[in-house]
Structures are given as structure tokens and as C-alpha cells.
mmCIF file of N, CA and C in Angstrom:
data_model
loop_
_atom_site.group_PDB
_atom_site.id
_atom_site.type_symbol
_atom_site.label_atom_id
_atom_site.label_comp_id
_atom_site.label_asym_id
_atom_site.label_seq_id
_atom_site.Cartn_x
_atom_site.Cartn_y
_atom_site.Cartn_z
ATOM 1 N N UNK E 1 12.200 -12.228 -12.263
ATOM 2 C CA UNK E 1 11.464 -12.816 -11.158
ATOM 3 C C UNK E 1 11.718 -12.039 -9.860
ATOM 4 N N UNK E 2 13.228 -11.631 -9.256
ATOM 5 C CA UNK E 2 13.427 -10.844 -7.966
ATOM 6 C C UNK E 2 12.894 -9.822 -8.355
ATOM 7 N N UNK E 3 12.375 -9.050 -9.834
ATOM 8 C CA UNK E 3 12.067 -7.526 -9.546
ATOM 9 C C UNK E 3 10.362 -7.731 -9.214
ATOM 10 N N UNK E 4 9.702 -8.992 -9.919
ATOM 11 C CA UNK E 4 8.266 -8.844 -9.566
ATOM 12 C C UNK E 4 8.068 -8.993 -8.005
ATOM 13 N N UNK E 5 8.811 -9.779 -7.722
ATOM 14 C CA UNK E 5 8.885 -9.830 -6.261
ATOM 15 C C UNK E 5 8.977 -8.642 -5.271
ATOM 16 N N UNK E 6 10.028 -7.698 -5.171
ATOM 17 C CA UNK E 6 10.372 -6.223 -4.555
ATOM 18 C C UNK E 6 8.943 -5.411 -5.569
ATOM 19 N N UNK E 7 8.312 -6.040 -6.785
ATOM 20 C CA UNK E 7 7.359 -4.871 -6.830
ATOM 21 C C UNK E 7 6.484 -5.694 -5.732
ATOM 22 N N UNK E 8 5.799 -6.467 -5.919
ATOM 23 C CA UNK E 8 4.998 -6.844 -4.890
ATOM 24 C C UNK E 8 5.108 -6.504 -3.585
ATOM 25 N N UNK E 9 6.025 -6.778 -2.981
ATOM 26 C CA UNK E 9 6.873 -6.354 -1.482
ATOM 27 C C UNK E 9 6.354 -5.163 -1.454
ATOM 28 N N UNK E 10 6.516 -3.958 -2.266
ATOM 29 C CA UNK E 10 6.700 -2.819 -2.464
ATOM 30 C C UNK E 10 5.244 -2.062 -2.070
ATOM 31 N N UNK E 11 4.346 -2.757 -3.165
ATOM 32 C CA UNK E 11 2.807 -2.542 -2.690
ATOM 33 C C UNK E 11 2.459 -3.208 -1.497
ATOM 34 N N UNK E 12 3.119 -4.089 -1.143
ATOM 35 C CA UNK E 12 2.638 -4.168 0.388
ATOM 36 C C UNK E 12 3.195 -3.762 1.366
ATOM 37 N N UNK E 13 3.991 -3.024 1.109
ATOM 38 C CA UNK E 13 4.544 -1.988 2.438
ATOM 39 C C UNK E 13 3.709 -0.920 2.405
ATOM 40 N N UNK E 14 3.458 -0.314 1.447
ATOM 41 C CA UNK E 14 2.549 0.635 1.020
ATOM 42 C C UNK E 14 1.168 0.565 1.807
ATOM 43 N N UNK E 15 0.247 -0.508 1.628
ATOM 44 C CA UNK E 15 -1.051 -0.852 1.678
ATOM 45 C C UNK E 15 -0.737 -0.962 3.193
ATOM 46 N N UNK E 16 0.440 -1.610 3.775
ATOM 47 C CA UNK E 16 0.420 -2.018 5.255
ATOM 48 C C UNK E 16 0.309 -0.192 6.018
ATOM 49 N N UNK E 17 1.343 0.456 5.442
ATOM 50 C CA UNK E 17 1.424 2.059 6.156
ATOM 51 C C UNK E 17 0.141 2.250 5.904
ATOM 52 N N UNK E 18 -0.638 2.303 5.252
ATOM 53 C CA UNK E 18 -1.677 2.939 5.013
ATOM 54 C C UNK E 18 -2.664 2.652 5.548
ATOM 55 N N UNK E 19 -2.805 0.770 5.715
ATOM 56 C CA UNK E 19 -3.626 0.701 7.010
ATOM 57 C C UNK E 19 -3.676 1.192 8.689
ATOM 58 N N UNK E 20 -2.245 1.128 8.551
ATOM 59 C CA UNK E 20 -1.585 1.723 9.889
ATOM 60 C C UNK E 20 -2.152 3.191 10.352
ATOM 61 N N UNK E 21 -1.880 3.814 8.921
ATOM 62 C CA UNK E 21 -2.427 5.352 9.111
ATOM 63 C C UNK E 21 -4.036 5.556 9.591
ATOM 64 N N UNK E 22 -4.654 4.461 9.142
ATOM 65 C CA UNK E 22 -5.888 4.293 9.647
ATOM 66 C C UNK E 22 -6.495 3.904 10.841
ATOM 67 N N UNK E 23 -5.912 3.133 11.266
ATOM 68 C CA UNK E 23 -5.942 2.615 12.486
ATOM 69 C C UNK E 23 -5.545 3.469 13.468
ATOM 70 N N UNK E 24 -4.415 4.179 12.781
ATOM 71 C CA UNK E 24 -4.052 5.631 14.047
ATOM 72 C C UNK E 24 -5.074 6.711 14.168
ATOM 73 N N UNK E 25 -5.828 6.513 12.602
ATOM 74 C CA UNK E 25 -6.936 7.665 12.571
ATOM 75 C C UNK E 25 -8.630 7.205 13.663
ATOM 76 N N UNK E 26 -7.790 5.939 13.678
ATOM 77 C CA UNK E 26 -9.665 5.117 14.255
ATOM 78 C C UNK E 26 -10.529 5.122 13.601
ATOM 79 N N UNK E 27 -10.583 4.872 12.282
ATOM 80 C CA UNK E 27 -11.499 4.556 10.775
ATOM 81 C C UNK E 27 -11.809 3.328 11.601
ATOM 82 N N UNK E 28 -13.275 2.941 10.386
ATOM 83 C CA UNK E 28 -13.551 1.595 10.657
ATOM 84 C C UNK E 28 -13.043 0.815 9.418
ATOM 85 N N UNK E 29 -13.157 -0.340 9.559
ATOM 86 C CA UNK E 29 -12.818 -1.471 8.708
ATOM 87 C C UNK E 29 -13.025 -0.705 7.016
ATOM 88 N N UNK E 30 -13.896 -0.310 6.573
ATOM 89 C CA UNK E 30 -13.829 0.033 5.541
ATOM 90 C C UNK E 30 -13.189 1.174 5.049
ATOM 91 N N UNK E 31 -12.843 2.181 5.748
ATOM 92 C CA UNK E 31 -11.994 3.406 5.984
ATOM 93 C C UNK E 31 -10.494 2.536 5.949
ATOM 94 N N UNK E 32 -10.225 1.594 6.688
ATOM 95 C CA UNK E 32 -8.824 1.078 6.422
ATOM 96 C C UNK E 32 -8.675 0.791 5.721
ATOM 97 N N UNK E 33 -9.368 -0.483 4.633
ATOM 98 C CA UNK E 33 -9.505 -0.739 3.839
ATOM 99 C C UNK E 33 -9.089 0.047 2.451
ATOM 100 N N UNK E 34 -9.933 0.889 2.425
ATOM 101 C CA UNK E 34 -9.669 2.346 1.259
ATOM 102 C C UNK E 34 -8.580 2.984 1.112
ATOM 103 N N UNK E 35 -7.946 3.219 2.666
ATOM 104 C CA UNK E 35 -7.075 4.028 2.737
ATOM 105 C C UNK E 35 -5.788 3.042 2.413
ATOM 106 N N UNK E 36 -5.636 1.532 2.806
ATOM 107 C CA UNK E 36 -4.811 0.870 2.384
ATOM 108 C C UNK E 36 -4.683 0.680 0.866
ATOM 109 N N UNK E 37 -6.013 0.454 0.005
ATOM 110 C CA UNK E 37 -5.637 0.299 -1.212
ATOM 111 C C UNK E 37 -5.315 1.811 -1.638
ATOM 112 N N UNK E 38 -5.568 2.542 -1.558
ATOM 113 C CA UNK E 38 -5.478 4.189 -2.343
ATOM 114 C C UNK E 38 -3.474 4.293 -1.868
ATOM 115 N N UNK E 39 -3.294 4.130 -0.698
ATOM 116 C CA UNK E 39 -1.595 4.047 -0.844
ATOM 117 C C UNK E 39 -0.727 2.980 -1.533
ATOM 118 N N UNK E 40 -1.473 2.157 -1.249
ATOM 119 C CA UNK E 40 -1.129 0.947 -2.817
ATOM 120 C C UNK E 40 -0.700 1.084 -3.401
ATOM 121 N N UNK E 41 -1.798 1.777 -4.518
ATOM 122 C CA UNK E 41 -1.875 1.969 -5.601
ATOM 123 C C UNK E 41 -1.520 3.180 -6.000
ATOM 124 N N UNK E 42 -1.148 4.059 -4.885
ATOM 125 C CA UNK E 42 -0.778 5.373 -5.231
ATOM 126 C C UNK E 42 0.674 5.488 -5.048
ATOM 127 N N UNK E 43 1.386 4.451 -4.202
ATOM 128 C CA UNK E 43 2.707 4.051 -4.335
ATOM 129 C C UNK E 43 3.195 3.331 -5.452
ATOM 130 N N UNK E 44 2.784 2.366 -5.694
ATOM 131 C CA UNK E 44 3.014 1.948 -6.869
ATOM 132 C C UNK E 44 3.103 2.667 -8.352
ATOM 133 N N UNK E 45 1.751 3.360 -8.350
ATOM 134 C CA UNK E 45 2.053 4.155 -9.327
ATOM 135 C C UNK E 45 3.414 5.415 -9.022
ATOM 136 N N UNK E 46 3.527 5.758 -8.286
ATOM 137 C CA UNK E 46 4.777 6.903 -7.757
ATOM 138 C C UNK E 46 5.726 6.279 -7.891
ATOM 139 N N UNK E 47 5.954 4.738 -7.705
ATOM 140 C CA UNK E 47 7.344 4.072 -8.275
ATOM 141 C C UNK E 47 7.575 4.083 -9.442
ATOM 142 N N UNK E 48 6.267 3.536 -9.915
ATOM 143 C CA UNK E 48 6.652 3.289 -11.554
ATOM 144 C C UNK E 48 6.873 4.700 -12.257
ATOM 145 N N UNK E 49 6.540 5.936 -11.844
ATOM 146 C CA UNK E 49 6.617 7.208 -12.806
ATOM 147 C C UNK E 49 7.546 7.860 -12.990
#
């Protein structure tokens, strides 16, 4: 149960930088969006490998 948890945590630190990165870039809503899930999921997968 604590590890599903730190994974979850995990993708959302991820998705949060990544919106961040967007917002620094001045994307619009859907540009953040993208760019939050693609570090997501691209963190996540980089943990798990």
C-alpha cells in the first residue's frame, strides 16, 4: 500500500514539473496539459526501468 502511494506521489511530481515547465514556456492550456502528461508518463516509465 505505502509503495502504490510514493508511485502515485511520484507521477505527480512529475506531471506537476512538467506543467511548470510549461507555464515557464507560456504554452496554452493544452500545451500544459501534454507536456504534463508526457513527463508523467515518461517519469514513471524511467522509474520503473
Amino acid at each position: 500500500m505505502l509503495m502504490r502511494i510514493l508511485d502515485l506521489f511520484g507521477v505527480a511530481v512529475f506531471a506537476i514539473s512538467g506543467a511548470l515547465a510549461g507555464i515557464a514556456a507560456q504554452l496554452d492550456l493544452l500545451g500544459i496539459l501534454v507536456l504534463a502528461s508526457a513527463t508523467a508518463v515518461g517519469g514513471g516509465w524511467r522509474r520503473c526501468a
